[in-house]
PDB file of C-alpha atoms in Angstrom:
ATOM      1  CA  UNK A   1       0.000   0.000   0.000  1.00 54.00           C
ATOM      2  CA  UNK A   2       1.596   3.207  -1.139  1.00 60.00           C
ATOM      3  CA  UNK A   3       1.762   6.228   1.149  1.00 64.00           C
ATOM      4  CA  UNK A   4      -0.539   8.143  -1.220  1.00 67.00           C
ATOM      5  CA  UNK A   5      -3.133   5.332  -1.135  1.00 69.00           C
ATOM      6  CA  UNK A   6      -2.887   5.095   2.655  1.00 70.00           C
ATOM      7  CA  UNK A   7      -3.415   8.843   3.091  1.00 77.00           C
ATOM      8  CA  UNK A   8      -6.287   8.936   0.613  1.00 78.00           C
ATOM      9  CA  UNK A   9      -7.978   5.951   2.236  1.00 77.00           C
ATOM     10  CA  UNK A  10      -7.533   7.451   5.693  1.00 78.00           C
ATOM     11  CA  UNK A  11      -8.960  10.812   4.599  1.00 85.00           C
ATOM     12  CA  UNK A  12     -11.906   9.070   2.908  1.00 82.00           C
ATOM     13  CA  UNK A  13     -12.603   7.101   6.089  1.00 83.00           C
ATOM     14  CA  UNK A  14     -12.519  10.250   8.221  1.00 86.00           C
ATOM     15  CA  UNK A  15     -14.917  11.967   5.796  1.00 85.00           C
ATOM     16  CA  UNK A  16     -17.192   8.929   6.097  1.00 82.00           C
ATOM     17  CA  UNK A  17     -17.140   9.204   9.903  1.00 86.00           C
ATOM     18  CA  UNK A  18     -18.219  12.854   9.664  1.00 86.00           C
ATOM     19  CA  UNK A  19     -20.866  12.037   7.035  1.00 82.00           C
ATOM     20  CA  UNK A  20     -22.100   9.148   9.181  1.00 83.00           C
ATOM     21  CA  UNK A  21     -22.427  11.419  12.204  1.00 87.00           C
ATOM     22  CA  UNK A  22     -24.417  13.971  10.199  1.00 84.00           C
ATOM     23  CA  UNK A  23     -26.623  11.230   8.761  1.00 79.00           C
ATOM     24  CA  UNK A  24     -27.282   9.864  12.230  1.00 81.00           C
ATOM     25  CA  UNK A  25     -27.893  13.195  13.951  1.00 86.00           C
ATOM     26  CA  UNK A  26     -29.723  15.074  11.153  1.00 85.00           C
ATOM     27  CA  UNK A  27     -30.705  12.499   8.502  1.00 79.00           C
ATOM     28  CA  UNK A  28     -33.353  14.585   6.758  1.00 79.00           C
ATOM     29  CA  UNK A  29     -31.278  17.746   6.506  1.00 85.00           C
ATOM     30  CA  UNK A  30     -28.155  15.841   5.415  1.00 82.00           C
ATOM     31  CA  UNK A  31     -29.898  13.953   2.618  1.00 80.00           C
ATOM     32  CA  UNK A  32     -31.646  17.132   1.444  1.00 86.00           C
ATOM     33  CA  UNK A  33     -28.366  19.084   1.433  1.00 88.00           C
ATOM     34  CA  UNK A  34     -26.516  16.316  -0.415  1.00 85.00           C
ATOM     35  CA  UNK A  35     -29.382  16.091  -2.913  1.00 88.00           C
ATOM     36  CA  UNK A  36     -29.241  19.847  -3.582  1.00 93.00           C
ATOM     37  CA  UNK A  37     -25.462  19.711  -4.039  1.00 91.00           C
ATOM     38  CA  UNK A  38     -25.564  16.733  -6.408  1.00 90.00           C
ATOM     39  CA  UNK A  39     -28.540  18.219  -8.266  1.00 93.00           C
ATOM     40  CA  UNK A  40     -26.700  21.522  -8.676  1.00 95.00           C
ATOM     41  CA  UNK A  41     -23.556  19.804  -9.932  1.00 94.00           C
ATOM     42  CA  UNK A  42     -25.586  17.742 -12.420  1.00 94.00           C
ATOM     43  CA  UNK A  43     -27.402  20.868 -13.570  1.00 95.00           C
ATOM     44  CA  UNK A  44     -24.119  22.689 -14.232  1.00 95.00           C
ATOM     45  CA  UNK A  45     -22.611  19.652 -16.012  1.00 93.00           C
ATOM     46  CA  UNK A  46     -25.708  19.329 -18.177  1.00 93.00           C
ATOM     47  CA  UNK A  47     -25.719  23.004 -19.108  1.00 94.00           C
ATOM     48  CA  UNK A  48     -22.000  22.858 -19.961  1.00 92.00           C
ATOM     49  CA  UNK A  49     -22.610  19.816 -22.144  1.00 89.00           C
ATOM     50  CA  UNK A  50     -25.433  21.561 -24.035  1.00 89.00           C
ATOM     51  CA  UNK A  51     -23.259  24.659 -24.490  1.00 89.00           C
ATOM     52  CA  UNK A  52     -20.382  22.459 -25.717  1.00 85.00           C
ATOM     53  CA  UNK A  53     -22.726  20.866 -28.260  1.00 84.00           C
ATOM     54  CA  UNK A  54     -23.898  24.193 -29.692  1.00 83.00           C
ATOM     55  CA  UNK A  55     -20.359  25.627 -29.785  1.00 82.00           C
ATOM     56  CA  UNK A  56     -19.102  22.648 -31.766  1.00 76.00           C
ATOM     57  CA  UNK A  57     -20.008  21.856 -35.341  1.00 69.00           C
ATOM     58  CA  UNK A  58     -23.284  20.268 -34.263  1.00 60.00           C
ATOM     59  CA  UNK A  59     -25.008  18.033 -36.712  1.00 57.00           C
ATOM     60  CA  UNK A  60     -21.763  16.943 -38.333  1.00 59.00           C
ATOM     61  CA  UNK A  61     -20.895  14.084 -35.981  1.00 59.00           C
ATOM     62  CA  UNK A  62     -23.890  11.780 -35.533  1.00 56.00           C
ATOM     63  CA  UNK A  63     -22.125  10.058 -32.646  1.00 57.00           C
ATOM     64  CA  UNK A  64     -21.768  13.254 -30.617  1.00 66.00           C
ATOM     65  CA  UNK A  65     -24.230  12.868 -27.758  1.00 77.00           C
ATOM     66  CA  UNK A  66     -23.416  16.073 -25.872  1.00 81.00           C
ATOM     67  CA  UNK A  67     -26.922  17.446 -26.438  1.00 84.00           C
ATOM     68  CA  UNK A  68     -28.701  14.241 -25.344  1.00 88.00           C
ATOM     69  CA  UNK A  69     -26.348  13.785 -22.396  1.00 88.00           C
ATOM     70  CA  UNK A  70     -26.728  17.431 -21.396  1.00 90.00           C
ATOM     71  CA  UNK A  71     -30.523  17.370 -21.471  1.00 93.00           C
ATOM     72  CA  UNK A  72     -30.688  14.092 -19.505  1.00 93.00           C
ATOM     73  CA  UNK A  73     -28.235  15.354 -16.875  1.00 94.00           C
ATOM     74  CA  UNK A  74     -30.154  18.645 -16.571  1.00 94.00           C
ATOM     75  CA  UNK A  75     -33.370  16.668 -16.004  1.00 94.00           C
ATOM     76  CA  UNK A  76     -31.648  14.479 -13.379  1.00 92.00           C
ATOM     77  CA  UNK A  77     -30.251  17.573 -11.661  1.00 93.00           C
ATOM     78  CA  UNK A  78     -33.604  19.318 -11.599  1.00 95.00           C
ATOM     79  CA  UNK A  79     -35.264  16.138 -10.338  1.00 92.00           C
ATOM     80  CA  UNK A  80     -32.852  15.930  -7.396  1.00 90.00           C
ATOM     81  CA  UNK A  81     -33.287  19.618  -6.613  1.00 93.00           C
ATOM     82  CA  UNK A  82     -37.095  19.484  -6.683  1.00 93.00           C
ATOM     83  CA  UNK A  83     -37.382  15.982  -5.194  1.00 90.00           C
ATOM     84  CA  UNK A  84     -34.508  15.719  -2.678  1.00 87.00           C
ATOM     85  CA  UNK A  85     -36.017  12.673  -0.933  1.00 79.00           C
ATOM     86  CA  UNK A  86     -35.245  10.587  -4.028  1.00 80.00           C
ATOM     87  CA  UNK A  87     -31.585  10.596  -3.069  1.00 78.00           C
ATOM     88  CA  UNK A  88     -32.517   8.938   0.226  1.00 72.00           C
ATOM     89  CA  UNK A  89     -33.922   6.033  -1.765  1.00 73.00           C
ATOM     90  CA  UNK A  90     -30.857   5.472  -3.957  1.00 76.00           C
ATOM     91  CA  UNK A  91     -28.191   6.470  -1.407  1.00 73.00           C
ATOM     92  CA  UNK A  92     -28.186   3.054   0.352  1.00 74.00           C
ATOM     93  CA  UNK A  93     -27.662   1.308  -2.991  1.00 77.00           C
ATOM     94  CA  UNK A  94     -24.738   3.507  -4.013  1.00 78.00           C
ATOM     95  CA  UNK A  95     -23.157   3.289  -0.579  1.00 77.00           C
ATOM     96  CA  UNK A  96     -23.714  -0.475  -0.391  1.00 80.00           C
ATOM     97  CA  UNK A  97     -21.962  -0.996  -3.721  1.00 86.00           C
ATOM     98  CA  UNK A  98     -19.055   1.238  -2.607  1.00 85.00           C
ATOM     99  CA  UNK A  99     -18.625  -0.699   0.654  1.00 86.00           C
ATOM    100  CA  UNK A 100     -18.816  -4.085  -1.099  1.00 91.00           C
ATOM    101  CA  UNK A 101     -16.136  -3.089  -3.632  1.00 91.00           C
ATOM    102  CA  UNK A 102     -13.892  -1.802  -0.824  1.00 89.00           C
ATOM    103  CA  UNK A 103     -14.436  -4.967   1.255  1.00 92.00           C
ATOM    104  CA  UNK A 104     -13.473  -7.192  -1.683  1.00 93.00           C
ATOM    105  CA  UNK A 105     -10.286  -5.148  -2.067  1.00 89.00           C
ATOM    106  CA  UNK A 106      -9.545  -5.622   1.651  1.00 88.00           C
ATOM    107  CA  UNK A 107     -10.211  -9.356   1.205  1.00 92.00           C
ATOM    108  CA  UNK A 108      -7.503  -9.422  -1.469  1.00 91.00           C
ATOM    109  CA  UNK A 109      -5.093  -7.727   0.949  1.00 87.00           C
ATOM    110  CA  UNK A 110      -5.981 -10.334   3.576  1.00 89.00           C
ATOM    111  CA  UNK A 111      -5.010 -13.099   1.158  1.00 91.00           C
ATOM    112  CA  UNK A 112      -1.704 -11.365   0.444  1.00 88.00           C
ATOM    113  CA  UNK A 113      -1.009 -11.029   4.175  1.00 88.00           C
ATOM    114  CA  UNK A 114      -1.825 -14.716   4.684  1.00 90.00           C
ATOM    115  CA  UNK A 115       0.558 -15.646   1.904  1.00 89.00           C
ATOM    116  CA  UNK A 116       3.221 -13.627   3.735  1.00 88.00           C
ATOM    117  CA  UNK A 117       2.462 -15.541   6.983  1.00 87.00           C
ATOM    118  CA  UNK A 118       1.433 -12.350   8.757  1.00 86.00           C
ATOM    119  CA  UNK A 119      -0.958 -12.769  11.692  1.00 86.00           C
ATOM    120  CA  UNK A 120      -2.752  -9.549  10.737  1.00 84.00           C
ATOM    121  CA  UNK A 121      -4.409 -11.311   7.811  1.00 89.00           C
ATOM    122  CA  UNK A 122      -7.111 -12.616  10.154  1.00 90.00           C
ATOM    123  CA  UNK A 123      -8.116  -9.112  11.242  1.00 88.00           C
ATOM    124  CA  UNK A 124      -8.168  -7.826   7.692  1.00 88.00           C
ATOM    125  CA  UNK A 125     -10.216 -10.843   6.618  1.00 92.00           C
ATOM    126  CA  UNK A 126     -12.694 -10.320   9.469  1.00 91.00           C
ATOM    127  CA  UNK A 127     -13.009  -6.614   8.710  1.00 88.00           C
ATOM    128  CA  UNK A 128     -13.525  -7.298   5.005  1.00 91.00           C
ATOM    129  CA  UNK A 129     -16.210  -9.859   5.847  1.00 93.00           C
ATOM    130  CA  UNK A 130     -18.025  -7.512   8.255  1.00 89.00           C
ATOM    131  CA  UNK A 131     -17.974  -4.600   5.836  1.00 86.00           C
ATOM    132  CA  UNK A 132     -19.140  -6.901   3.023  1.00 92.00           C
ATOM    133  CA  UNK A 133     -22.123  -7.986   5.130  1.00 89.00           C
ATOM    134  CA  UNK A 134     -22.939  -4.340   5.946  1.00 81.00           C
ATOM    135  CA  UNK A 135     -22.781  -3.490   2.255  1.00 83.00           C
ATOM    136  CA  UNK A 136     -25.207  -6.319   1.476  1.00 86.00           C
ATOM    137  CA  UNK A 137     -27.546  -5.143   4.250  1.00 80.00           C
ATOM    138  CA  UNK A 138     -27.559  -1.669   2.718  1.00 76.00           C
ATOM    139  CA  UNK A 139     -28.474  -3.156  -0.659  1.00 79.00           C
ATOM    140  CA  UNK A 140     -31.262  -5.316   0.770  1.00 79.00           C
ATOM    141  CA  UNK A 141     -32.504  -2.395   2.858  1.00 63.00           C
ATOM    142  CA  UNK A 142     -35.306  -4.031   4.874  1.00 50.00           C
ATOM    143  CA  UNK A 143     -36.349  -0.867   6.694  1.00 54.00           C
ATOM    144  CA  UNK A 144     -39.361   1.193   5.627  1.00 48.00           C
ATOM    145  CA  UNK A 145     -38.696   4.769   6.656  1.00 49.00           C
ATOM    146  CA  UNK A 146     -36.151   6.828   4.715  1.00 59.00           C
ATOM    147  CA  UNK A 147     -35.126   8.721   7.878  1.00 62.00           C
ATOM    148  CA  UNK A 148     -34.604   5.498   9.828  1.00 69.00           C
ATOM    149  CA  UNK A 149     -32.720   4.038   6.881  1.00 69.00           C
ATOM    150  CA  UNK A 150     -30.596   7.164   6.761  1.00 72.00           C
ATOM    151  CA  UNK A 151     -29.774   6.913  10.465  1.00 77.00           C
ATOM    152  CA  UNK A 152     -28.898   3.233  10.072  1.00 77.00           C
ATOM    153  CA  UNK A 153     -26.744   4.148   7.079  1.00 77.00           C
ATOM    154  CA  UNK A 154     -25.057   6.777   9.255  1.00 82.00           C
ATOM    155  CA  UNK A 155     -24.239   4.115  11.857  1.00 85.00           C
ATOM    156  CA  UNK A 156     -23.014   1.729   9.138  1.00 82.00           C
ATOM    157  CA  UNK A 157     -20.837   4.451   7.633  1.00 84.00           C
ATOM    158  CA  UNK A 158     -19.283   5.204  11.022  1.00 87.00           C
ATOM    159  CA  UNK A 159     -18.612   1.504  11.725  1.00 87.00           C
ATOM    160  CA  UNK A 160     -17.277   0.974   8.208  1.00 84.00           C
ATOM    161  CA  UNK A 161     -15.012   4.016   8.438  1.00 86.00           C
ATOM    162  CA  UNK A 162     -13.618   3.050  11.853  1.00 87.00           C
ATOM    163  CA  UNK A 163     -12.960  -0.521  10.653  1.00 86.00           C
ATOM    164  CA  UNK A 164     -11.368   0.856   7.494  1.00 84.00           C
ATOM    165  CA  UNK A 165      -9.092   3.130   9.531  1.00 87.00           C
ATOM    166  CA  UNK A 166      -7.998   0.158  11.675  1.00 87.00           C
ATOM    167  CA  UNK A 167      -7.411  -1.946   8.579  1.00 84.00           C
ATOM    168  CA  UNK A 168      -5.415   0.831   6.904  1.00 83.00           C
ATOM    169  CA  UNK A 169      -3.033   0.897   9.852  1.00 86.00           C
ATOM    170  CA  UNK A 170      -2.705  -2.902   9.700  1.00 85.00           C
ATOM    171  CA  UNK A 171      -1.914  -2.707   6.004  1.00 81.00           C
ATOM    172  CA  UNK A 172       0.464   0.215   6.566  1.00 83.00           C
ATOM    173  CA  UNK A 173       2.327  -1.849   9.174  1.00 84.00           C
ATOM    174  CA  UNK A 174       2.799  -4.584   6.538  1.00 83.00           C
ATOM    175  CA  UNK A 175       3.382  -2.214   3.622  1.00 81.00           C
ATOM    176  CA  UNK A 176       6.893  -3.354   2.744  1.00 81.00           C
ATOM    177  CA  UNK A 177       5.925  -7.019   2.541  1.00 79.00           C
ATOM    178  CA  UNK A 178       2.825  -6.292   0.450  1.00 77.00           C
ATOM    179  CA  UNK A 179       4.785  -4.072  -1.941  1.00 77.00           C
ATOM    180  CA  UNK A 180       7.473  -6.731  -2.248  1.00 78.00           C
ATOM    181  CA  UNK A 181       4.909  -9.194  -3.594  1.00 76.00           C
ATOM    182  CA  UNK A 182       3.556  -6.745  -6.156  1.00 70.00           C
ATOM    183  CA  UNK A 183       7.056  -5.751  -7.270  1.00 72.00           C
ATOM    184  CA  UNK A 184       8.067  -9.412  -7.581  1.00 69.00           C
ATOM    185  CA  UNK A 185       5.109 -10.080  -9.895  1.00 67.00           C
ATOM    186  CA  UNK A 186       6.168  -7.352 -12.367  1.00 63.00           C
TER     187      UNK A 186
END
């Protein structure tokens, strides 16, 4: 694990702790604020895409989808701005997928640590399993209320981030051995 990856992963985990706290304490306001931000960004991206289309030699390249993309992104942005609760419905899915991908990556590190006969592989394996299960729970999402779901997501994000921070330090402690394997494969 490179120093840059370690720092980025640590910063991401800390951001997730803060986001998790906000989601737990003020779920409705947090989701609404995030929805407005994402909607605004999509709106700007869509407008820029439409402008780019009309500034280019439009009509010449039939495969240029800037206009279609721009209009669709503008609609998505406006939808999130005028219907901010929609984000609460898709947020668990996006977050669940993110956590599952990260847990599979940690599982790969656990296998590398096991191959190196490091005792820390068990902790990394356990953490990857727990975060994988939490990601699946977010995807299944058995709860009914968006606010309750958001608070549960906040708790999951905090737990995930704390486990990820612990695992990053475990991987950092074994950095030289992990890098040696990847360098040997090249």
